[in-house]
PDB file of C-alpha atoms in Angstrom:
ATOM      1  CA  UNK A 116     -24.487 -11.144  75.019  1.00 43.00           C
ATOM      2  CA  UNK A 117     -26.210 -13.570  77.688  1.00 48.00           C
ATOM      3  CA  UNK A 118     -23.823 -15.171  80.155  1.00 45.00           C
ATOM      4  CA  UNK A 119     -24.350 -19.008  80.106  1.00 44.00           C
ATOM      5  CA  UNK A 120     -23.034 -20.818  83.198  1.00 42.00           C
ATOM      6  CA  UNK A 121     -23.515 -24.525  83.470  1.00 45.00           C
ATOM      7  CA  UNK A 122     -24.051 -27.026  86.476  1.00 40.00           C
ATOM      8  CA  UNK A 123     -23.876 -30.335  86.296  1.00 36.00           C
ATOM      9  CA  UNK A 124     -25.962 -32.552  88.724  1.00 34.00           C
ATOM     10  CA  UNK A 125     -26.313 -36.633  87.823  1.00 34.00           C
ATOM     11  CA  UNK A 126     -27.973 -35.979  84.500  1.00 38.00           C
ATOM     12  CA  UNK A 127     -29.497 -33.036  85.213  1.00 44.00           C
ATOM     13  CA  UNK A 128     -28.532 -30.184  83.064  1.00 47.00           C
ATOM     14  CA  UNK A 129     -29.034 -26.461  84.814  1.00 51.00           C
ATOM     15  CA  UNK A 130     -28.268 -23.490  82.933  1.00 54.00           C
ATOM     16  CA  UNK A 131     -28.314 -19.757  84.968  1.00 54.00           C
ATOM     17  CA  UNK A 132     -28.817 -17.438  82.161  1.00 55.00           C
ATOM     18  CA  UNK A 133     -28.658 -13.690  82.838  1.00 54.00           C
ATOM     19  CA  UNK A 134     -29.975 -10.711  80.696  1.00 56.00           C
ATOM     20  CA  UNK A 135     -27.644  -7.851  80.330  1.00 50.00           C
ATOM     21  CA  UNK A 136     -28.865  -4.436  80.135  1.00 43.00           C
ATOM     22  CA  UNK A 137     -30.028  -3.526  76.393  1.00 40.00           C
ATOM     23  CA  UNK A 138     -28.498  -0.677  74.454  1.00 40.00           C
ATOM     24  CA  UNK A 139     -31.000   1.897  73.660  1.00 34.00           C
ATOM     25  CA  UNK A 140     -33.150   1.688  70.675  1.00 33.00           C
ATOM     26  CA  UNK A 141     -35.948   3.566  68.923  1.00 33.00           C
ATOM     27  CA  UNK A 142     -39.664   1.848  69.102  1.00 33.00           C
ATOM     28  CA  UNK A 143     -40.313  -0.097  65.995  1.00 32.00           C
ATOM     29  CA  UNK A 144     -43.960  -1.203  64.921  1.00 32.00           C
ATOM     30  CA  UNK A 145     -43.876  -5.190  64.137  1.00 33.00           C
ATOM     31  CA  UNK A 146     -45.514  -6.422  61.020  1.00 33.00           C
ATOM     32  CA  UNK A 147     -49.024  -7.731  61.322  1.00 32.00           C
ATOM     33  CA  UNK A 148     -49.124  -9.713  58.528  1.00 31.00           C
ATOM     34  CA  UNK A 149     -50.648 -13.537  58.765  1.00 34.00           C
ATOM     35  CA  UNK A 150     -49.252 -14.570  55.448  1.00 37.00           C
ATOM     36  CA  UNK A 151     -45.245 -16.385  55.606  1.00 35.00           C
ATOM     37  CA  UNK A 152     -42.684 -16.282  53.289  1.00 40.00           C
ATOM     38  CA  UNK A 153     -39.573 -18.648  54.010  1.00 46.00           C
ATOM     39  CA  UNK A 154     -36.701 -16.756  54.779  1.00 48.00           C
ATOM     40  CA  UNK A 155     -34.082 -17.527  51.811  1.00 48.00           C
ATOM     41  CA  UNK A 156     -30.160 -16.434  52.599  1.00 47.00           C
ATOM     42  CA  UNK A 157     -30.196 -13.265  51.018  1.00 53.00           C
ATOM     43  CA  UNK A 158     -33.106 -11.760  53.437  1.00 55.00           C
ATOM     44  CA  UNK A 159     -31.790  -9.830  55.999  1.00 59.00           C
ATOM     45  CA  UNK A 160     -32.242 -10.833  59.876  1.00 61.00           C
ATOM     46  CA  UNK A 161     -35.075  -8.111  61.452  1.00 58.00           C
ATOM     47  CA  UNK A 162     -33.537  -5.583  63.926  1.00 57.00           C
ATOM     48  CA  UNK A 163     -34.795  -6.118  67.279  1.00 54.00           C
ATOM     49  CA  UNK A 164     -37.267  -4.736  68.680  1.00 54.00           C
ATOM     50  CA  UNK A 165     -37.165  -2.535  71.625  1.00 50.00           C
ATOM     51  CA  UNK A 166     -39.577  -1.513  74.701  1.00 49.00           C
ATOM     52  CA  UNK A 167     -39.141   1.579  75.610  1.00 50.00           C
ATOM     53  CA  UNK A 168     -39.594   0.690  79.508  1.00 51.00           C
ATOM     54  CA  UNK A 169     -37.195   1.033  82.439  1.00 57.00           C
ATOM     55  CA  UNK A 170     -34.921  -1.815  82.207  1.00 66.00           C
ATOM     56  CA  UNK A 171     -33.886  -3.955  85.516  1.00 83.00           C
ATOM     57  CA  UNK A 172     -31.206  -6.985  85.109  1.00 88.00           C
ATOM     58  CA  UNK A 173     -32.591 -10.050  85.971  1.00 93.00           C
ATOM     59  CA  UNK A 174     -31.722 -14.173  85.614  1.00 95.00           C
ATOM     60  CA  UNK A 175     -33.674 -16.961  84.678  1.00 96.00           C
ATOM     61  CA  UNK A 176     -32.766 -21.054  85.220  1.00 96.00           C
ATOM     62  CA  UNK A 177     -33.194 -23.683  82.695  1.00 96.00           C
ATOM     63  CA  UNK A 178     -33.076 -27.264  83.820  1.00 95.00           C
ATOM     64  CA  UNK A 179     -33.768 -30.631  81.776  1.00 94.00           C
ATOM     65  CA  UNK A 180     -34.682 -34.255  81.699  1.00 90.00           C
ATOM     66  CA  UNK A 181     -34.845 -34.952  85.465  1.00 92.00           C
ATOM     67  CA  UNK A 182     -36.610 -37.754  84.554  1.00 88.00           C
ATOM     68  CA  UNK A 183     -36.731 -40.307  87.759  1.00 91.00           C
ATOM     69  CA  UNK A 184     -34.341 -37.895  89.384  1.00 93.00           C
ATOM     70  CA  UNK A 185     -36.477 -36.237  92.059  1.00 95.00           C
ATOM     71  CA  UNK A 186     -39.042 -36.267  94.513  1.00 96.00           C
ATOM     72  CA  UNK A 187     -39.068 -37.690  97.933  1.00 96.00           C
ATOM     73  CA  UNK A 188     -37.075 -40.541  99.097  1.00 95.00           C
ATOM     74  CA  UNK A 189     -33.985 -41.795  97.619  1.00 95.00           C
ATOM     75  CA  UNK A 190     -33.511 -39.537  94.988  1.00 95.00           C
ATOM     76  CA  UNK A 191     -34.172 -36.984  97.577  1.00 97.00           C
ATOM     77  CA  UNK A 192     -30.267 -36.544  97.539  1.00 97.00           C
ATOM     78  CA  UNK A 193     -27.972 -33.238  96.078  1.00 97.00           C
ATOM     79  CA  UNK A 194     -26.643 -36.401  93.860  1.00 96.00           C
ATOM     80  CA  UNK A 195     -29.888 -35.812  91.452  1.00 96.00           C
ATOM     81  CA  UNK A 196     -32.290 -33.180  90.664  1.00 95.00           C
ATOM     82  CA  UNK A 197     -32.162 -31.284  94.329  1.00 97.00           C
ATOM     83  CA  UNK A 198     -28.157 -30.898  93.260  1.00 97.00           C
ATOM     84  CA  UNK A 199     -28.980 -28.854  90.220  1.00 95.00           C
ATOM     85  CA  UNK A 200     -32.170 -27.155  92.271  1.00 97.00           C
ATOM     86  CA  UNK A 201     -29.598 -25.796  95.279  1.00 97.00           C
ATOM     87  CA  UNK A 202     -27.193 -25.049  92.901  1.00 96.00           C
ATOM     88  CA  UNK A 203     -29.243 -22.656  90.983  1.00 96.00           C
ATOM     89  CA  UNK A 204     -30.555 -20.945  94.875  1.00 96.00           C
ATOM     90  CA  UNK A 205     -27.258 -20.501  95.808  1.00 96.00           C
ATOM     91  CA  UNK A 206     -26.224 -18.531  92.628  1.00 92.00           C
ATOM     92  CA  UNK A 207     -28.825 -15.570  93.968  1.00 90.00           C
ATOM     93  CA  UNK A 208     -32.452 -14.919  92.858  1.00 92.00           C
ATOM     94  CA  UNK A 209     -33.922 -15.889  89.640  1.00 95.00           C
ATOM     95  CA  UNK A 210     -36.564 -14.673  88.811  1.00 96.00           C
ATOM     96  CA  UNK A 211     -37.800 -18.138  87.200  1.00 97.00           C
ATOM     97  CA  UNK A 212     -37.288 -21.339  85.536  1.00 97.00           C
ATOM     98  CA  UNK A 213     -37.858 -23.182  82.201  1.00 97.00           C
ATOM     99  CA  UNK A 214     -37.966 -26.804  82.592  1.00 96.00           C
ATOM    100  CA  UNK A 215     -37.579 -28.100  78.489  1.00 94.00           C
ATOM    101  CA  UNK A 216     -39.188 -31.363  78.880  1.00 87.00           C
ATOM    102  CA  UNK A 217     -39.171 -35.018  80.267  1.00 87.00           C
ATOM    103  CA  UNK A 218     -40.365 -34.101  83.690  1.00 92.00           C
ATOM    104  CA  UNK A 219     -41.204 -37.785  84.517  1.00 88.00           C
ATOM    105  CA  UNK A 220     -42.739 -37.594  86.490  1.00 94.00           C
ATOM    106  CA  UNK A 221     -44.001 -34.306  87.017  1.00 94.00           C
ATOM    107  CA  UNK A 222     -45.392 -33.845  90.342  1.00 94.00           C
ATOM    108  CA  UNK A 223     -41.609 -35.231  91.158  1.00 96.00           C
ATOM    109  CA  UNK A 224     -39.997 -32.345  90.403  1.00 96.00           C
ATOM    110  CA  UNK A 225     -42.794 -30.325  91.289  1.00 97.00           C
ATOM    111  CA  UNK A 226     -42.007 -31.599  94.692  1.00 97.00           C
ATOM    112  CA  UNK A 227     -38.003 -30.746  94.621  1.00 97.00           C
ATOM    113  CA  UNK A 228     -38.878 -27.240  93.239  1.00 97.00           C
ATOM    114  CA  UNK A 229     -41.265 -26.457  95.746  1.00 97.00           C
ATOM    115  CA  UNK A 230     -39.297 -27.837  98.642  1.00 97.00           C
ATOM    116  CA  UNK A 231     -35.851 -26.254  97.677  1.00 96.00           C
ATOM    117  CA  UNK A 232     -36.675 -23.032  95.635  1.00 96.00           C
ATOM    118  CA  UNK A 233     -40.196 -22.166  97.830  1.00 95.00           C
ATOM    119  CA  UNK A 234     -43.793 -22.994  97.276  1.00 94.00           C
ATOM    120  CA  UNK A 235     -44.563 -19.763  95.485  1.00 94.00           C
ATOM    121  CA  UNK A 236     -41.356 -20.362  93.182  1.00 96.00           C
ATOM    122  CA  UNK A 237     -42.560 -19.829  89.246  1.00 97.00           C
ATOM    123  CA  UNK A 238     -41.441 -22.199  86.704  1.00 97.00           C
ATOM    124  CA  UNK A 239     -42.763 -23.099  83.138  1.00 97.00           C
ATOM    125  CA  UNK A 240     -42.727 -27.104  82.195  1.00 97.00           C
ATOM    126  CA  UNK A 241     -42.178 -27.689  78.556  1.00 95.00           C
ATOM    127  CA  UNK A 242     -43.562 -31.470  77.180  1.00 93.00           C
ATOM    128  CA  UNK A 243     -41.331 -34.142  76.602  1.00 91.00           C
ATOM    129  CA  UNK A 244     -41.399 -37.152  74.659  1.00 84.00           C
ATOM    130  CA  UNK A 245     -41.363 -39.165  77.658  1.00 89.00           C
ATOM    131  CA  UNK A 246     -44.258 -36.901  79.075  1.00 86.00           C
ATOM    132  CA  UNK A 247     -46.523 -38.250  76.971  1.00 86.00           C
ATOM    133  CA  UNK A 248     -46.163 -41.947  77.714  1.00 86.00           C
ATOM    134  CA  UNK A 249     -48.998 -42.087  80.473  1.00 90.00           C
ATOM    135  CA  UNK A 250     -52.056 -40.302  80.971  1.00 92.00           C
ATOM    136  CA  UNK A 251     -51.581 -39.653  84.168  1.00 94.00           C
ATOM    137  CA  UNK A 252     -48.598 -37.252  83.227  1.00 94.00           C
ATOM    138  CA  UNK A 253     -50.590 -35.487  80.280  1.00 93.00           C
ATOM    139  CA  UNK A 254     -52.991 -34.490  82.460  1.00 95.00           C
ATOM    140  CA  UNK A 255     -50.649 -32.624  85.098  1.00 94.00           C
ATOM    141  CA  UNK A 256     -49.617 -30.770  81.959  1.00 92.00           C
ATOM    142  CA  UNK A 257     -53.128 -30.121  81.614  1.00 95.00           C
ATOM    143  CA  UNK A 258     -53.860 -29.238  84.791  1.00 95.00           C
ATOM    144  CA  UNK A 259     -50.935 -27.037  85.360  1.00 96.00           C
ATOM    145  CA  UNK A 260     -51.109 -23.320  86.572  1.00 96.00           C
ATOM    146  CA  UNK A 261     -48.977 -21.607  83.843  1.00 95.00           C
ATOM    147  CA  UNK A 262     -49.899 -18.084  85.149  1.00 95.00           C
ATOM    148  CA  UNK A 263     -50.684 -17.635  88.557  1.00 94.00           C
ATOM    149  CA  UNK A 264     -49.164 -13.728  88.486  1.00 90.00           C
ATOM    150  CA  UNK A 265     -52.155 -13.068  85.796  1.00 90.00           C
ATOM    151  CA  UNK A 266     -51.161  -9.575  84.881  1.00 90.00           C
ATOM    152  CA  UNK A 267     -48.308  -9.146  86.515  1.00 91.00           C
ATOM    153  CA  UNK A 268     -45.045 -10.268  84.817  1.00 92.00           C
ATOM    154  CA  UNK A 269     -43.872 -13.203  83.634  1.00 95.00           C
ATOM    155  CA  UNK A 270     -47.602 -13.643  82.685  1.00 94.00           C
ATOM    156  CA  UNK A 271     -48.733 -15.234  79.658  1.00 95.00           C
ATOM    157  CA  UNK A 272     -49.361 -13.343  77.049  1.00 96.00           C
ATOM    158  CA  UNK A 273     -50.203 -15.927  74.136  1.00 96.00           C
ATOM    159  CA  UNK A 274     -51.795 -19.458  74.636  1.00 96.00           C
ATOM    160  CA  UNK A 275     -51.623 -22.018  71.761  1.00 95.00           C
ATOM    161  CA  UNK A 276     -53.326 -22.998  68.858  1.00 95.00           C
ATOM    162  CA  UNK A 277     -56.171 -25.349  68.681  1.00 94.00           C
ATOM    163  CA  UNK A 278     -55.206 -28.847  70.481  1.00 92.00           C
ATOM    164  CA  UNK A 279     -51.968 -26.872  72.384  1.00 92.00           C
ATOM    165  CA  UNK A 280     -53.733 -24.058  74.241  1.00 95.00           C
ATOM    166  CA  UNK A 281     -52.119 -24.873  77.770  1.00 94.00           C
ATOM    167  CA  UNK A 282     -49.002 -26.819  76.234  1.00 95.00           C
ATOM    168  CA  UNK A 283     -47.767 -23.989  74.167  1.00 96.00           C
ATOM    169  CA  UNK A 284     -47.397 -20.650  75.123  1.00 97.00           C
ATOM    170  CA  UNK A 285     -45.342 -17.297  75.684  1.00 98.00           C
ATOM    171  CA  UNK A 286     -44.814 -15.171  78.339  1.00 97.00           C
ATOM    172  CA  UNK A 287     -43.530 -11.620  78.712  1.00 96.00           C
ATOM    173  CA  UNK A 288     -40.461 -10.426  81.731  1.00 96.00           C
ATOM    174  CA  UNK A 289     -39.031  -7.321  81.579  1.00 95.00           C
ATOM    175  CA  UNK A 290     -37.670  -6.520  78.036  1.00 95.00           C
ATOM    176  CA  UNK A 291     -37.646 -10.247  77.336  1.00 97.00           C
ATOM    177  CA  UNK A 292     -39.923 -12.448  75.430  1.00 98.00           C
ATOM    178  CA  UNK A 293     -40.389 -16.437  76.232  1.00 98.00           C
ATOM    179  CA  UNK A 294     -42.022 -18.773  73.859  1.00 98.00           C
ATOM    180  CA  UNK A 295     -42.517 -22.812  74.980  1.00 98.00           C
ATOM    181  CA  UNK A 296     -43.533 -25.180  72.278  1.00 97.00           C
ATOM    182  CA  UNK A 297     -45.399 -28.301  72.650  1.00 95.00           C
ATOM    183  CA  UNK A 298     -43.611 -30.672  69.695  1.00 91.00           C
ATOM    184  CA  UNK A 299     -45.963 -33.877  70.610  1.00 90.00           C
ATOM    185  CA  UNK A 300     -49.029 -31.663  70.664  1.00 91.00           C
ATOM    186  CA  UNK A 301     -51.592 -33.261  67.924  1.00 86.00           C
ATOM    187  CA  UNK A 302     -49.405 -35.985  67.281  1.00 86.00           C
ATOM    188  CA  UNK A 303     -46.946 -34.414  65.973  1.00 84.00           C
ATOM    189  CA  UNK A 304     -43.993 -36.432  67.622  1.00 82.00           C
ATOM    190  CA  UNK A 305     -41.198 -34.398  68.193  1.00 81.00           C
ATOM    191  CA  UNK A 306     -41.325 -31.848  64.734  1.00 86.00           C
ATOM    192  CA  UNK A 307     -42.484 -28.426  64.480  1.00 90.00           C
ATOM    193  CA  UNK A 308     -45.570 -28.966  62.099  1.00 91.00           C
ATOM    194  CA  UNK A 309     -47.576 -26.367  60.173  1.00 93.00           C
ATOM    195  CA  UNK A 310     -49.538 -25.664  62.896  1.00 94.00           C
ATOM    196  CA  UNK A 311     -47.206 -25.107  65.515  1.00 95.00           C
ATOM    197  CA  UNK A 312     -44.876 -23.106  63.243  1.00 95.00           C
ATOM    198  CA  UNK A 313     -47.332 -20.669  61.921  1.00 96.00           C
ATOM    199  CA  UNK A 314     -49.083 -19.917  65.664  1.00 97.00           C
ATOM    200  CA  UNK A 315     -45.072 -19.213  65.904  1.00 97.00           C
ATOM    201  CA  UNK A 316     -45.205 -16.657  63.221  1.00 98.00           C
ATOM    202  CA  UNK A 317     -47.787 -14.651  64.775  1.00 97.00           C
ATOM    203  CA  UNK A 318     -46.066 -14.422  68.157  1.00 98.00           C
ATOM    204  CA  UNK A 319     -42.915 -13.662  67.081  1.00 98.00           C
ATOM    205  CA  UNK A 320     -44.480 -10.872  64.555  1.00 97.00           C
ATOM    206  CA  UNK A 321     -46.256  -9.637  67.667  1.00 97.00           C
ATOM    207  CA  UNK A 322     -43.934  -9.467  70.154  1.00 97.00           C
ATOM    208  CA  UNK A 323     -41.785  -6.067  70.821  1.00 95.00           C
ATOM    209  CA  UNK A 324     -39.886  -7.109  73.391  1.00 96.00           C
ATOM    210  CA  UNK A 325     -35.781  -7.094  72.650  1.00 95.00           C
ATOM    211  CA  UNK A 326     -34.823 -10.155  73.743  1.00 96.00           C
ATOM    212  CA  UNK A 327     -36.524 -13.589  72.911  1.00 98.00           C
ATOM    213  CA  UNK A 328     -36.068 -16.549  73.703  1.00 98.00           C
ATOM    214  CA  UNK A 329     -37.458 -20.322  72.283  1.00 98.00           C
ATOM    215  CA  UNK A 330     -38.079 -23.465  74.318  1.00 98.00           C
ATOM    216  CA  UNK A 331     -38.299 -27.159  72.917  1.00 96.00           C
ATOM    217  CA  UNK A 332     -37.629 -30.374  74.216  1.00 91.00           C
ATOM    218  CA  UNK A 333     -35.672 -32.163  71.016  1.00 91.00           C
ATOM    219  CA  UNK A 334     -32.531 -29.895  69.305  1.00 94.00           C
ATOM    220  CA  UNK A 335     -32.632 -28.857  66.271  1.00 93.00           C
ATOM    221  CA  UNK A 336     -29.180 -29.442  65.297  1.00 93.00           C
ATOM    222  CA  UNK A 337     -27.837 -32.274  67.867  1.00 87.00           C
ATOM    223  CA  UNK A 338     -24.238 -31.499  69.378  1.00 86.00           C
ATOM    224  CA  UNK A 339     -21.787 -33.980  71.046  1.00 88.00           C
ATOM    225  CA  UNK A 340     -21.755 -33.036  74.649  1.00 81.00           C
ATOM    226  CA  UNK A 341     -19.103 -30.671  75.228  1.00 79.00           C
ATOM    227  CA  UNK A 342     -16.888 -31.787  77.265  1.00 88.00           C
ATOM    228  CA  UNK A 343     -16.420 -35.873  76.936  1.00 89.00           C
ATOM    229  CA  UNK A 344     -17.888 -35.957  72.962  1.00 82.00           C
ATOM    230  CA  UNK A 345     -21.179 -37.836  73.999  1.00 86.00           C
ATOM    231  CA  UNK A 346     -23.742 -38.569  71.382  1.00 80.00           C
ATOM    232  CA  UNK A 347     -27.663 -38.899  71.517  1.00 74.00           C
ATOM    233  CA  UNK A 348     -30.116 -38.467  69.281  1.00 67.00           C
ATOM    234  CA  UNK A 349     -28.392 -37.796  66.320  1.00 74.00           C
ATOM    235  CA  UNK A 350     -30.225 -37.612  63.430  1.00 84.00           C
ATOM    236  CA  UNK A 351     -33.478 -38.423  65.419  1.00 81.00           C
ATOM    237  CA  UNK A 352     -34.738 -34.802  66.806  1.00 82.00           C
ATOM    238  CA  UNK A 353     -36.287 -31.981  65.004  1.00 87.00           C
ATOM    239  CA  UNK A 354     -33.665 -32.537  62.285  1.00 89.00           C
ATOM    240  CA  UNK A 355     -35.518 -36.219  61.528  1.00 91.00           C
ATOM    241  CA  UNK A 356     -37.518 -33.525  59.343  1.00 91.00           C
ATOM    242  CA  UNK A 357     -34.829 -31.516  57.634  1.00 92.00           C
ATOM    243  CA  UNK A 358     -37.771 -29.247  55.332  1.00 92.00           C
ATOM    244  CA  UNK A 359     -39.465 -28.456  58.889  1.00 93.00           C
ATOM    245  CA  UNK A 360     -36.479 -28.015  61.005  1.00 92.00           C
ATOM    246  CA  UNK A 361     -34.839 -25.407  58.493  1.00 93.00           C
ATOM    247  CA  UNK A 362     -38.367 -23.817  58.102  1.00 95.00           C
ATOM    248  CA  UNK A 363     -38.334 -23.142  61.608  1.00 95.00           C
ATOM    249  CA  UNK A 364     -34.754 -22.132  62.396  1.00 96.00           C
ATOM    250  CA  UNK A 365     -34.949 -19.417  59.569  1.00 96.00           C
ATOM    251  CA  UNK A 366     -38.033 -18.432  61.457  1.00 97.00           C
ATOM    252  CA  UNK A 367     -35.647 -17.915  64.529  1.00 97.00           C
ATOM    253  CA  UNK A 368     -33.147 -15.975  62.251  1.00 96.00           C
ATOM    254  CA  UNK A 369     -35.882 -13.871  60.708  1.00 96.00           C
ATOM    255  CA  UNK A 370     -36.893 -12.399  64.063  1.00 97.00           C
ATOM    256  CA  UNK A 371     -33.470 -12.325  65.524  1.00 96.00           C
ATOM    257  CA  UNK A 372     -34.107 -14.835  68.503  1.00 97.00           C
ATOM    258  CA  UNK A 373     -31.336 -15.261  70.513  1.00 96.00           C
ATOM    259  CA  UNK A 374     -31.525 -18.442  71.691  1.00 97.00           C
ATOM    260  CA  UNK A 375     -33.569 -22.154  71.545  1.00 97.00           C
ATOM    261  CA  UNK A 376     -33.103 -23.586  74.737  1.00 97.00           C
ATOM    262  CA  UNK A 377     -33.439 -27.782  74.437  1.00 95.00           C
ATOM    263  CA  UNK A 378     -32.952 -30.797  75.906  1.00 93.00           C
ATOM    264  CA  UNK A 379     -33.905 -34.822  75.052  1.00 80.00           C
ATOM    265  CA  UNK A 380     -29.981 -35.369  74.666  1.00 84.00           C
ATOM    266  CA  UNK A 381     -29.085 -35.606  78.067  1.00 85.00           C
ATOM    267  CA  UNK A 382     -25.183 -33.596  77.220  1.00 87.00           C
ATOM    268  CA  UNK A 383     -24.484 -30.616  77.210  1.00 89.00           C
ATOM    269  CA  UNK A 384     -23.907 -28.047  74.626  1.00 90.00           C
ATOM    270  CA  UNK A 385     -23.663 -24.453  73.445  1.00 91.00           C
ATOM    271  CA  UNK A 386     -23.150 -23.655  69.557  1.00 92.00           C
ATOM    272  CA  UNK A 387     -23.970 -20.953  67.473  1.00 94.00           C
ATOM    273  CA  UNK A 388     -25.606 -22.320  64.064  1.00 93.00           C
ATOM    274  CA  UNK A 389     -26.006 -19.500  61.081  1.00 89.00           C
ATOM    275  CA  UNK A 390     -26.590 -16.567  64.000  1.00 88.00           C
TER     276      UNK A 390
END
């Protein structure tokens, strides 16, 4: 089971995840294929899937929605986004960092990152709804360096489908597997459409790694924030398009994901829905 601590910055959200070491398992051969059939309740989740490999523990961060909270000058404070970012260094090396969405600017929090966590720090930006506004911030997406180890891991492993090659994408660490998904790619405003969930399909039938893990900016099932009840987006994320959203979280289930990591909400929130 991952451990799941939380830090609280402004409006930052940081989570510190780390991986336990896996039980062992015998090599299994994934499907290959192309054709989908909707998981209905009486299918059976797929066992996972396990690497033979030698195993090391390792963490990874997830922050979110720093939007206008970093950067130089007055935000350059441990009140917003350098809070959560000297948090996370003082917990101990991670070996990365998933950033789901509404950067806001992004060469911001590039900035903070690079200044608190080290120039050579690796972290994977997900899009955002608020990403999208300007052009200016579509084309650091665009621009962005999503693999500078090239073979050696985290490296990518799959870039997306036509229209999302450098928005959408998974990478490999260890015995874990990371998928981000661009859900404003082709206009698709916040919903997992056809063609981002069957380029989904593929890489989770593909993947053999044990663990894996699913990155979005909008929740599929919005929570009140833990601790003071706080609601956003209700009713106005991926579950705006109940047919898609439960098309894609029986996708999750089918392949035995263990987690889609969010943000858009600005709470906080941990809840297990259906496994």
């Amino acid at each position: 089971m991952a451990h799941f601590t939380r830090l609280i910055i402004g409006l930052t959200l940081a989570a510190h995840i780390i991986l336990p070491l896996p039980a062992a398992a015998a090599n299994m051969t994934p499907g290959t294929s192309a054709a989908f059939t909707p998981r209905s309740s009486e299918m059976p989740p797929r066992p996972p899937i396990v690497e033979k490999d030698t195993i090391s523990r390792f963490t990874f961060a997830v922050t979110s929605d720093m939007q206008d909270a970093s950067g130089p000058g007055d935000r350059d404070t441990p009140s917003y986004f350098r809070g959560a970012v000297e948090a996370i260094a003082a917990t101990g090396p991670t070996a990365f960092m998933v950033v789901p969405g509404d950067l806001a600017p992004p060469d911001d929090v590039e900035w903070t990152i690079e200044r608190y966590l080290g120039e050579s720090y690796l972290w994977y930006p997900v899009m955002g709804n608020h990403d999208i506004e300007r052009e200016e911030r579509i084309l650091w997406f665009q621009t962005y360096n999503y693999d500078p180890n090239g073979d050696i891991p985290p490296n990518i492993v799959r870039s997306g489908p036509l229209g999302c090659e450098k928005t959408t994408y998974s990478f490999d660490y260890n015995n874990a597997h990371f998928i981000v998904l661009d859900e404003f790619c082709n206009e698709a405003n916040g919903t997992i459409s056809n063609q981002m969930y069957n380029w989904l399909y593929a890489d989770l039938e593909a993947t053999t790694k044990q663990h894996i893990f699913v990155f979005g900016h909008e929740p599929a099932y919005p929570q009140p924030d833990a601790d003071n009840g706080r609601e956003r987006h209700m009713n106005d994320s991926l579950d705006k398009d109940a047919l898609k959203r439960d098309l894609f979280w029986g996708l999750l289930q089918e392949h035995n994901v263990a987690a889609y990591f969010c943000g858009h909400t600005h709470t906080y929130s941990a809840v297990n829905v259906e496994g």
